PDB file of C-alpha atoms and ligand atoms in Angstrom:
ATOM      1  CA  UNK G   1    -127.708 -20.025 -17.657  1.00 52.00           C
ATOM      2  CA  UNK G   2    -125.898 -23.328 -17.281  1.00 52.00           C
ATOM      3  CA  UNK G   3    -123.729 -22.976 -14.442  1.00 51.00           C
ATOM      4  CA  UNK G   4    -121.560 -25.201 -15.634  1.00 54.00           C
ATOM      5  CA  UNK G   5    -120.680 -22.619 -18.520  1.00 87.00           C
ATOM      6  CA  UNK G   6    -120.316 -19.525 -16.393  1.00 94.00           C
ATOM      7  CA  UNK G   7    -117.060 -18.509 -16.852  1.00 97.00           C
ATOM      8  CA  UNK G   8    -114.750 -19.275 -13.332  1.00 97.00           C
ATOM      9  CA  UNK G   9    -113.006 -15.768 -14.161  1.00 98.00           C
ATOM     10  CA  UNK G  10    -114.467 -12.908 -15.680  1.00 98.00           C
ATOM     11  CA  UNK G  11    -111.312  -9.523 -16.411  1.00 98.00           C
ATOM     12  CA  UNK G  12    -113.003  -5.513 -17.138  1.00 99.00           C
ATOM     13  CA  UNK G  13    -111.320  -2.928 -18.585  1.00 99.00           C
ATOM     14  CA  UNK G  14    -113.671  -0.365 -17.933  1.00 98.00           C
ATOM     15  CA  UNK G  15    -112.996   2.117 -20.428  1.00 98.00           C
ATOM     16  CA  UNK G  16    -115.251   5.159 -21.158  1.00 98.00           C
ATOM     17  CA  UNK G  17    -115.575   7.115 -18.127  1.00 98.00           C
ATOM     18  CA  UNK G  18    -114.233  10.452 -19.313  1.00 98.00           C
ATOM     19  CA  UNK G  19    -115.774  10.408 -23.240  1.00 98.00           C
ATOM     20  CA  UNK G  20    -119.879   9.560 -21.232  1.00 98.00           C
ATOM     21  CA  UNK G  21    -118.982  12.794 -19.067  1.00 98.00           C
ATOM     22  CA  UNK G  22    -117.521  14.911 -21.630  1.00 98.00           C
ATOM     23  CA  UNK G  23    -120.257  14.152 -23.518  1.00 98.00           C
ATOM     24  CA  UNK G  24    -122.461  15.712 -21.142  1.00 98.00           C
ATOM     25  CA  UNK G  25    -120.421  18.747 -20.747  1.00 98.00           C
ATOM     26  CA  UNK G  26    -119.416  17.538 -17.375  1.00 98.00           C
ATOM     27  CA  UNK G  27    -115.597  17.277 -16.077  1.00 97.00           C
ATOM     28  CA  UNK G  28    -114.174  13.963 -15.771  1.00 97.00           C
ATOM     29  CA  UNK G  29    -114.859  13.600 -12.626  1.00 97.00           C
ATOM     30  CA  UNK G  30    -118.277  12.729 -13.098  1.00 98.00           C
ATOM     31  CA  UNK G  31    -117.687  10.063 -15.623  1.00 98.00           C
ATOM     32  CA  UNK G  32    -115.151   8.349 -12.821  1.00 98.00           C
ATOM     33  CA  UNK G  33    -117.448   8.952 -10.038  1.00 98.00           C
ATOM     34  CA  UNK G  34    -120.444   7.266 -12.483  1.00 98.00           C
ATOM     35  CA  UNK G  35    -117.925   4.363 -13.047  1.00 98.00           C
ATOM     36  CA  UNK G  36    -117.072   3.400  -9.883  1.00 98.00           C
ATOM     37  CA  UNK G  37    -121.183   3.001  -8.694  1.00 98.00           C
ATOM     38  CA  UNK G  38    -121.382   0.581 -12.165  1.00 98.00           C
ATOM     39  CA  UNK G  39    -118.102  -1.091 -10.789  1.00 98.00           C
ATOM     40  CA  UNK G  40    -120.281  -1.351  -7.571  1.00 98.00           C
ATOM     41  CA  UNK G  41    -123.454  -2.945  -9.068  1.00 98.00           C
ATOM     42  CA  UNK G  42    -121.272  -4.949 -11.291  1.00 98.00           C
ATOM     43  CA  UNK G  43    -119.198  -7.389  -8.007  1.00 98.00           C
ATOM     44  CA  UNK G  44    -122.654  -7.285  -6.869  1.00 98.00           C
ATOM     45  CA  UNK G  45    -124.504  -9.108  -9.960  1.00 98.00           C
ATOM     46  CA  UNK G  46    -121.155 -11.065 -10.274  1.00 98.00           C
ATOM     47  CA  UNK G  47    -121.123 -12.151  -7.062  1.00 98.00           C
ATOM     48  CA  UNK G  48    -125.214 -13.064  -6.845  1.00 97.00           C
ATOM     49  CA  UNK G  49    -124.140 -15.212 -10.086  1.00 96.00           C
ATOM     50  CA  UNK G  50    -121.566 -17.307  -8.040  1.00 96.00           C
ATOM     51  CA  UNK G  51    -118.840 -15.908 -10.635  1.00 98.00           C
ATOM     52  CA  UNK G  52    -115.122 -17.421  -8.993  1.00 98.00           C
ATOM     53  CA  UNK G  53    -112.847 -14.400  -9.820  1.00 98.00           C
ATOM     54  CA  UNK G  54    -113.005 -10.343 -11.205  1.00 98.00           C
ATOM     55  CA  UNK G  55    -110.661  -8.679 -12.049  1.00 99.00           C
ATOM     56  CA  UNK G  56    -111.490  -4.882 -12.676  1.00 98.00           C
ATOM     57  CA  UNK G  57    -108.861  -3.133 -14.652  1.00 98.00           C
ATOM     58  CA  UNK G  58    -108.769   0.070 -12.957  1.00 98.00           C
ATOM     59  CA  UNK G  59    -106.190   2.354 -13.071  1.00 98.00           C
ATOM     60  CA  UNK G  60    -102.834   1.531 -15.547  1.00 98.00           C
ATOM     61  CA  UNK G  61     -99.626   1.476 -15.385  1.00 98.00           C
ATOM     62  CA  UNK G  62     -99.276   4.084 -18.553  1.00 98.00           C
ATOM     63  CA  UNK G  63    -102.717   6.159 -16.805  1.00 98.00           C
ATOM     64  CA  UNK G  64     -99.288   7.710 -14.349  1.00 98.00           C
ATOM     65  CA  UNK G  65     -99.137  10.045 -17.614  1.00 98.00           C
ATOM     66  CA  UNK G  66    -101.981  11.087 -17.160  1.00 98.00           C
ATOM     67  CA  UNK G  67    -102.313  15.234 -15.625  1.00 97.00           C
ATOM     68  CA  UNK G  68    -101.448  14.775 -11.783  1.00 98.00           C
ATOM     69  CA  UNK G  69    -105.462  16.524 -11.257  1.00 97.00           C
ATOM     70  CA  UNK G  70    -106.882  13.734 -12.660  1.00 98.00           C
ATOM     71  CA  UNK G  71    -104.255  10.905 -11.270  1.00 98.00           C
ATOM     72  CA  UNK G  72    -105.066  12.951  -7.761  1.00 98.00           C
ATOM     73  CA  UNK G  73    -108.612  12.898  -8.419  1.00 97.00           C
ATOM     74  CA  UNK G  74    -108.598   8.957  -9.134  1.00 98.00           C
ATOM     75  CA  UNK G  75    -106.441   7.794  -6.782  1.00 98.00           C
ATOM     76  CA  UNK G  76    -108.939   9.790  -4.167  1.00 98.00           C
ATOM     77  CA  UNK G  77    -112.011   8.155  -5.321  1.00 98.00           C
ATOM     78  CA  UNK G  78    -109.939   4.184  -4.954  1.00 98.00           C
ATOM     79  CA  UNK G  79    -109.173   5.354  -1.400  1.00 98.00           C
ATOM     80  CA  UNK G  80    -112.520   6.148  -0.869  1.00 98.00           C
ATOM     81  CA  UNK G  81    -113.950   3.718  -2.095  1.00 98.00           C
ATOM     82  CA  UNK G  82    -112.217   1.190  -0.928  1.00 98.00           C
ATOM     83  CA  UNK G  83    -112.690   2.557   2.460  1.00 98.00           C
ATOM     84  CA  UNK G  84    -116.349   2.806   1.635  1.00 97.00           C
ATOM     85  CA  UNK G  85    -116.453  -1.064   0.934  1.00 97.00           C
ATOM     86  CA  UNK G  86    -114.098  -2.835   3.408  1.00 98.00           C
ATOM     87  CA  UNK G  87    -117.433  -3.845   5.788  1.00 97.00           C
ATOM     88  CA  UNK G  88    -119.247  -4.724   2.557  1.00 97.00           C
ATOM     89  CA  UNK G  89    -116.933  -7.347   1.835  1.00 98.00           C
ATOM     90  CA  UNK G  90    -116.289  -8.684   5.663  1.00 98.00           C
ATOM     91  CA  UNK G  91    -120.098  -9.081   5.705  1.00 97.00           C
ATOM     92  CA  UNK G  92    -120.467 -11.043   2.344  1.00 98.00           C
ATOM     93  CA  UNK G  93    -117.394 -12.809   2.712  1.00 98.00           C
ATOM     94  CA  UNK G  94    -115.870 -11.641  -0.982  1.00 98.00           C
ATOM     95  CA  UNK G  95    -111.566 -11.659  -0.637  1.00 98.00           C
ATOM     96  CA  UNK G  96    -109.562  -8.596  -2.029  1.00 98.00           C
ATOM     97  CA  UNK G  97    -106.363  -8.301  -3.853  1.00 98.00           C
ATOM     98  CA  UNK G  98    -104.687  -6.343  -5.985  1.00 98.00           C
ATOM     99  CA  UNK G  99    -102.770  -6.778  -8.480  1.00 98.00           C
ATOM    100  CA  UNK G 100    -100.405  -4.115 -10.087  1.00 98.00           C
ATOM    101  CA  UNK G 101     -96.794  -2.378  -9.268  1.00 98.00           C
ATOM    102  CA  UNK G 102     -97.483  -0.556  -5.078  1.00 97.00           C
ATOM    103  CA  UNK G 103     -94.745   1.109  -5.128  1.00 96.00           C
ATOM    104  CA  UNK G 104     -96.071   4.167  -6.599  1.00 95.00           C
ATOM    105  CA  UNK G 105     -99.025   3.831  -5.224  1.00 98.00           C
ATOM    106  CA  UNK G 106     -99.465   6.465  -1.543  1.00 98.00           C
ATOM    107  CA  UNK G 107     -98.338   4.853   1.732  1.00 98.00           C
ATOM    108  CA  UNK G 108    -101.656   5.552   3.101  1.00 97.00           C
ATOM    109  CA  UNK G 109    -103.379   3.855  -0.029  1.00 98.00           C
ATOM    110  CA  UNK G 110    -100.736   0.939   0.372  1.00 98.00           C
ATOM    111  CA  UNK G 111    -101.164   0.198   4.005  1.00 98.00           C
ATOM    112  CA  UNK G 112    -105.238   0.235   3.177  1.00 98.00           C
ATOM    113  CA  UNK G 113    -105.124  -2.313   0.170  1.00 98.00           C
ATOM    114  CA  UNK G 114    -102.671  -4.018   2.920  1.00 98.00           C
ATOM    115  CA  UNK G 115    -105.236  -4.332   5.601  1.00 98.00           C
ATOM    116  CA  UNK G 116    -108.363  -5.049   3.423  1.00 98.00           C
ATOM    117  CA  UNK G 117    -106.084  -8.223   1.435  1.00 98.00           C
ATOM    118  CA  UNK G 118    -105.353  -9.366   5.273  1.00 98.00           C
ATOM    119  CA  UNK G 119    -108.502  -8.959   6.215  1.00 98.00           C
ATOM    120  CA  UNK G 120    -110.304 -11.108   3.607  1.00 98.00           C
ATOM    121  CA  UNK G 121    -107.822 -13.221   2.549  1.00 98.00           C
ATOM    122  CA  UNK G 122    -109.155 -16.345   3.921  1.00 97.00           C
ATOM    123  CA  UNK G 123    -112.746 -15.785   2.476  1.00 98.00           C
ATOM    124  CA  UNK G 124    -114.356 -17.736  -0.237  1.00 95.00           C
ATOM    125  CA  UNK G 125    -116.978 -16.043  -1.897  1.00 95.00           C
ATOM    126  CA  UNK G 126    -115.733 -13.773  -4.826  1.00 98.00           C
ATOM    127  CA  UNK G 127    -112.109 -13.173  -5.795  1.00 98.00           C
ATOM    128  CA  UNK G 128    -112.131  -9.459  -6.490  1.00 98.00           C
ATOM    129  CA  UNK G 129    -108.740  -8.289  -7.553  1.00 98.00           C
ATOM    130  CA  UNK G 130    -108.446  -4.717  -8.516  1.00 98.00           C
ATOM    131  CA  UNK G 131    -106.023  -3.645 -11.533  1.00 98.00           C
ATOM    132  CA  UNK G 132    -104.447  -0.448 -10.113  1.00 98.00           C
ATOM    133  CA  UNK G 133    -100.996   0.969 -11.401  1.00 98.00           C
ATOM    134  CA  UNK G 134    -101.246  -2.570 -13.038  1.00 98.00           C
ATOM    135  CA  UNK G 135     -99.320  -3.300 -16.168  1.00 98.00           C
ATOM    136  CA  UNK G 136     -98.704  -6.623 -17.622  1.00 98.00           C
ATOM    137  CA  UNK G 137     -95.614  -6.356 -19.287  1.00 98.00           C
ATOM    138  CA  UNK G 138     -94.193  -4.653 -15.999  1.00 98.00           C
ATOM    139  CA  UNK G 139     -95.910  -7.348 -13.866  1.00 98.00           C
ATOM    140  CA  UNK G 140     -93.909  -9.646 -16.339  1.00 98.00           C
ATOM    141  CA  UNK G 141     -90.794  -8.031 -15.774  1.00 98.00           C
ATOM    142  CA  UNK G 142     -91.153  -8.241 -11.624  1.00 98.00           C
ATOM    143  CA  UNK G 143     -91.546 -11.840 -11.881  1.00 98.00           C
ATOM    144  CA  UNK G 144     -88.246 -12.172 -14.280  1.00 98.00           C
ATOM    145  CA  UNK G 145     -86.700 -10.524 -11.613  1.00 98.00           C
ATOM    146  CA  UNK G 146     -88.049 -12.791  -8.768  1.00 97.00           C
ATOM    147  CA  UNK G 147     -86.610 -15.433 -11.208  1.00 97.00           C
ATOM    148  CA  UNK G 148     -83.170 -14.252 -10.718  1.00 97.00           C
ATOM    149  CA  UNK G 149     -83.643 -13.397  -7.412  1.00 97.00           C
ATOM    150  CA  UNK G 150     -84.589 -16.950  -6.348  1.00 96.00           C
ATOM    151  CA  UNK G 151     -81.880 -18.704  -8.709  1.00 97.00           C
ATOM    152  CA  UNK G 152     -84.288 -20.899 -10.378  1.00 96.00           C
ATOM    153  CA  UNK G 153     -82.641 -23.580 -11.764  1.00 97.00           C
ATOM    154  CA  UNK G 154     -83.225 -23.301 -15.860  1.00 97.00           C
ATOM    155  CA  UNK G 155     -84.958 -27.117 -16.436  1.00 97.00           C
ATOM    156  CA  UNK G 156     -87.736 -26.049 -13.680  1.00 97.00           C
ATOM    157  CA  UNK G 157     -88.901 -22.345 -15.719  1.00 97.00           C
ATOM    158  CA  UNK G 158     -92.164 -23.749 -16.922  1.00 97.00           C
ATOM    159  CA  UNK G 159     -95.580 -21.994 -17.625  1.00 98.00           C
ATOM    160  CA  UNK G 160     -96.643 -22.966 -14.123  1.00 97.00           C
ATOM    161  CA  UNK G 161     -93.326 -21.528 -12.725  1.00 97.00           C
ATOM    162  CA  UNK G 162     -94.190 -18.277 -14.115  1.00 98.00           C
ATOM    163  CA  UNK G 163     -97.597 -18.307 -13.535  1.00 98.00           C
ATOM    164  CA  UNK G 164     -97.021 -18.438  -9.782  1.00 98.00           C
ATOM    165  CA  UNK G 165     -94.228 -15.337 -10.084  1.00 98.00           C
ATOM    166  CA  UNK G 166     -97.208 -13.495 -11.138  1.00 98.00           C
ATOM    167  CA  UNK G 167     -99.510 -10.930  -9.329  1.00 98.00           C
ATOM    168  CA  UNK G 168    -102.402 -13.203 -10.245  1.00 98.00           C
ATOM    169  CA  UNK G 169    -100.311 -16.623  -8.720  1.00 98.00           C
ATOM    170  CA  UNK G 170    -103.036 -18.870  -7.422  1.00 97.00           C
ATOM    171  CA  UNK G 171    -105.908 -17.322  -9.432  1.00 98.00           C
ATOM    172  CA  UNK G 172    -107.331 -19.555 -12.487  1.00 98.00           C
ATOM    173  CA  UNK G 173    -106.142 -17.689 -16.114  1.00 98.00           C
ATOM    174  CA  UNK G 174    -109.727 -15.221 -17.286  1.00 98.00           C
ATOM    175  CA  UNK G 175    -111.966 -17.189 -19.699  1.00 98.00           C
ATOM    176  CA  UNK G 176    -113.589 -14.383 -20.881  1.00 98.00           C
ATOM    177  CA  UNK G 177    -112.530 -10.391 -20.981  1.00 98.00           C
ATOM    178  CA  UNK G 178    -115.157  -7.927 -21.652  1.00 98.00           C
ATOM    179  CA  UNK G 179    -113.584  -3.626 -22.868  1.00 98.00           C
ATOM    180  CA  UNK G 180    -116.241  -1.524 -23.281  1.00 98.00           C
ATOM    181  CA  UNK G 181    -116.054   1.652 -24.815  1.00 98.00           C
ATOM    182  CA  UNK G 182    -114.990   0.723 -28.613  1.00 98.00           C
ATOM    183  CA  UNK G 183    -111.997   0.281 -28.179  1.00 98.00           C
ATOM    184  CA  UNK G 184    -110.831  -3.180 -29.163  1.00 98.00           C
ATOM    185  CA  UNK G 185    -106.921  -3.200 -27.002  1.00 98.00           C
ATOM    186  CA  UNK G 186    -105.721  -5.074 -24.244  1.00 98.00           C
ATOM    187  CA  UNK G 187    -103.943  -1.465 -23.428  1.00 98.00           C
ATOM    188  CA  UNK G 188    -101.487  -3.907 -21.071  1.00 98.00           C
ATOM    189  CA  UNK G 189    -103.976  -5.986 -19.514  1.00 98.00           C
ATOM    190  CA  UNK G 190    -103.384  -9.200 -18.194  1.00 98.00           C
ATOM    191  CA  UNK G 191    -100.857 -10.058 -21.009  1.00 98.00           C
ATOM    192  CA  UNK G 192    -100.124 -13.729 -19.944  1.00 98.00           C
ATOM    193  CA  UNK G 193    -103.009 -15.072 -18.441  1.00 98.00           C
ATOM    194  CA  UNK G 194    -105.329 -13.599 -21.473  1.00 98.00           C
ATOM    195  CA  UNK G 195    -103.222 -16.690 -24.132  1.00 98.00           C
ATOM    196  CA  UNK G 196    -106.575 -17.811 -24.003  1.00 97.00           C
ATOM    197  CA  UNK G 197    -109.107 -15.725 -23.528  1.00 98.00           C
ATOM    198  CA  UNK G 198    -112.501 -15.161 -25.052  1.00 97.00           C
ATOM    199  CA  UNK G 199    -112.913 -11.314 -25.818  1.00 98.00           C
ATOM    200  CA  UNK G 200    -116.134  -9.169 -25.432  1.00 98.00           C
ATOM    201  CA  UNK G 201    -115.900  -5.604 -27.027  1.00 98.00           C
ATOM    202  CA  UNK G 202    -118.708  -3.506 -26.985  1.00 98.00           C
ATOM    203  CA  UNK G 203    -119.607   1.114 -27.550  1.00 98.00           C
ATOM    204  CA  UNK G 204    -121.433   0.676 -24.177  1.00 98.00           C
ATOM    205  CA  UNK G 205    -119.220   3.664 -22.100  1.00 98.00           C
ATOM    206  CA  UNK G 206    -118.428   1.736 -18.418  1.00 98.00           C
ATOM    207  CA  UNK G 207    -120.353   4.347 -17.001  1.00 98.00           C
ATOM    208  CA  UNK G 208    -123.497   2.887 -19.014  1.00 98.00           C
ATOM    209  CA  UNK G 209    -122.395  -0.632 -19.147  1.00 98.00           C
ATOM    210  CA  UNK G 210    -125.621  -2.588 -16.447  1.00 98.00           C
ATOM    211  CA  UNK G 211    -125.701  -5.999 -15.200  1.00 97.00           C
ATOM    212  CA  UNK G 212    -127.634  -7.231 -18.296  1.00 98.00           C
ATOM    213  CA  UNK G 213    -125.060  -6.484 -20.644  1.00 98.00           C
ATOM    214  CA  UNK G 214    -122.691  -8.626 -18.338  1.00 98.00           C
ATOM    215  CA  UNK G 215    -125.172 -10.873 -19.005  1.00 97.00           C
ATOM    216  CA  UNK G 216    -124.979 -10.897 -22.870  1.00 97.00           C
ATOM    217  CA  UNK G 217    -121.526 -10.670 -22.706  1.00 98.00           C
ATOM    218  CA  UNK G 218    -121.653 -13.864 -20.699  1.00 97.00           C
ATOM    219  CA  UNK G 219    -123.633 -15.970 -23.002  1.00 96.00           C
ATOM    220  CA  UNK G 220    -121.973 -14.938 -25.968  1.00 96.00           C
ATOM    221  CA  UNK G 221    -119.188 -16.455 -24.702  1.00 96.00           C
ATOM    222  CA  UNK G 222    -121.163 -19.528 -23.957  1.00 95.00           C
ATOM    223  CA  UNK G 223    -121.689 -19.314 -27.471  1.00 93.00           C
ATOM    224  CA  UNK G 224    -117.933 -19.629 -28.461  1.00 92.00           C
ATOM    225  CA  UNK G 225    -115.914 -22.745 -29.143  1.00 89.00           C
ATOM    226  CA  UNK G 226    -112.998 -23.237 -27.313  1.00 90.00           C
ATOM    227  CA  UNK G 227    -110.528 -25.337 -28.916  1.00 91.00           C
ATOM    228  CA  UNK G 228    -107.097 -24.480 -27.452  1.00 92.00           C
ATOM    229  CA  UNK G 229    -105.518 -25.809 -30.619  1.00 92.00           C
ATOM    230  CA  UNK G 230    -107.022 -28.472 -30.472  1.00 91.00           C
ATOM    231  CA  UNK G 231    -109.357 -29.436 -33.742  1.00 90.00           C
ATOM    232  CA  UNK G 232    -112.757 -29.806 -31.533  1.00 79.00           C
ATOM    233  CA  UNK G 233    -113.141 -28.077 -28.805  1.00 71.00           C
ATOM    234  CA  UNK G 234    -112.913 -29.209 -25.280  1.00 63.00           C
ATOM    235  CA  UNK G 235    -112.612 -28.309 -21.407  1.00 57.00           C
ATOM    236  CA  UNK G 236    -109.185 -27.260 -20.562  1.00 58.00           C
TER     237      UNK G 236
HETATM  238  C1  IPE Q 301    -111.477   4.611 -18.011  1.00 50.81           C
HETATM  239  O1  IPE Q 301    -111.886   5.616 -18.568  1.00 50.81           O
HETATM  240  C2  IPE Q 301    -111.094   4.577 -16.359  1.00 50.81           C
HETATM  241  C3  IPE Q 301    -109.305   4.875 -16.315  1.00 50.81           C
HETATM  242  C4  IPE Q 301    -108.521   4.718 -16.895  1.00 50.81           C
HETATM  243  C5  IPE Q 301    -109.260   5.083 -14.948  1.00 50.81           C
HETATM  244  P1  IPE Q 301    -111.155   7.085 -19.105  1.00 50.81           P
HETATM  245  O2  IPE Q 301    -110.711   8.110 -18.036  1.00 50.81           O
HETATM  246  O3  IPE Q 301    -110.353   6.121 -19.709  1.00 50.81           O
HETATM  247  O4  IPE Q 301    -112.425   7.554 -20.407  1.00 50.81           O
HETATM  248  P2  IPE Q 301    -111.995   7.952 -21.800  1.00 50.81           P
HETATM  249  O5  IPE Q 301    -111.560   6.279 -22.088  1.00 50.81           O
HETATM  250  O6  IPE Q 301    -110.796   8.688 -21.221  1.00 50.81           O
HETATM  251  O7  IPE Q 301    -113.626   7.538 -22.365  1.00 50.81           O
HETATM  252  C1  IPE Q 302    -107.163   1.322 -20.083  1.00 50.81           C
HETATM  253  O1  IPE Q 302    -108.055   1.840 -20.395  1.00 50.81           O
HETATM  254  C2  IPE Q 302    -107.016   1.001 -18.026  1.00 50.81           C
HETATM  255  C3  IPE Q 302    -108.225   1.441 -17.756  1.00 50.81           C
HETATM  256  C4  IPE Q 302    -109.587   1.428 -18.179  1.00 50.81           C
HETATM  257  C5  IPE Q 302    -108.253   1.530 -16.417  1.00 50.81           C
HETATM  258  P1  IPE Q 302    -107.111   3.605 -20.933  1.00 50.81           P
HETATM  259  O2  IPE Q 302    -108.098   4.525 -21.635  1.00 50.81           O
HETATM  260  O3  IPE Q 302    -106.347   3.731 -20.173  1.00 50.81           O
HETATM  261  O4  IPE Q 302    -106.295   2.925 -22.323  1.00 50.81           O
HETATM  262  P2  IPE Q 302    -106.108   3.349 -23.433  1.00 50.81           P
HETATM  263  O5  IPE Q 302    -105.474   4.687 -23.438  1.00 50.81           O
HETATM  264  O6  IPE Q 302    -107.224   4.233 -24.159  1.00 50.81           O
HETATM  265  O7  IPE Q 302    -105.360   2.270 -24.677  1.00 50.81           O
HETATM  266 MG1   MG Q 303    -109.944   5.237 -22.207  1.00 50.81          MG
END
């Protein structure tokens, strides 16, 4: 695989954990557990490939509508996983950050996230962004509030200015967005940032998404012609 055409930033909507479990007569929790194991494998693969940024959609702002017991299970899994991976991030030089609305997270989870972010902020290998309690519209509303609070003059409101007020400030836009489980929608993921992303949809449920399929998605991406509104392909 040619290094120059490997996407710098890949976003993944990790969908299908519940269906994976239900198809096997298992509780949805089992699907989420398998989902975490899969995420670990995909992070490792992205790290080895030298991908700069991997953004994983773990919990959307709309997912707060789910039954309380499922929310607790997912939040518990997130907390346990982050506690367990903290050392791995340090050892490997992974920079960890969270995008999303933190106000609804428990104080404990918020503190843990802040600690990991602070401890890994100068790491320079893979940047792992985890979207937790994230919604693209919510992120834009928070950015608009910052525009107003910072009293930014109208003539200074540019694409660049807005990008810098988003949770993803300083992170390049994703060239490739993958969604598993057969659904073909964004579900409020990276709305601003995906303006020119290439999409890869697969029926594979997230717990079955292998590193081989990640490579397939990247090969597929490499065959696309990206024009950015121009008449022939160009790099951006
Ligand atoms: C994705 O799997 C994980 C989260 C949204 C937290 P789902 O839980 O949405 O699984 P399905 O879509 O019901 O199969
Ligand atoms: C999107 O999946 C969010 C995550 C994968 C975290 P959902 O399962 O919540 O999306 P919808 O409800 O099918 O659009
Ligand atoms: Mg789903």
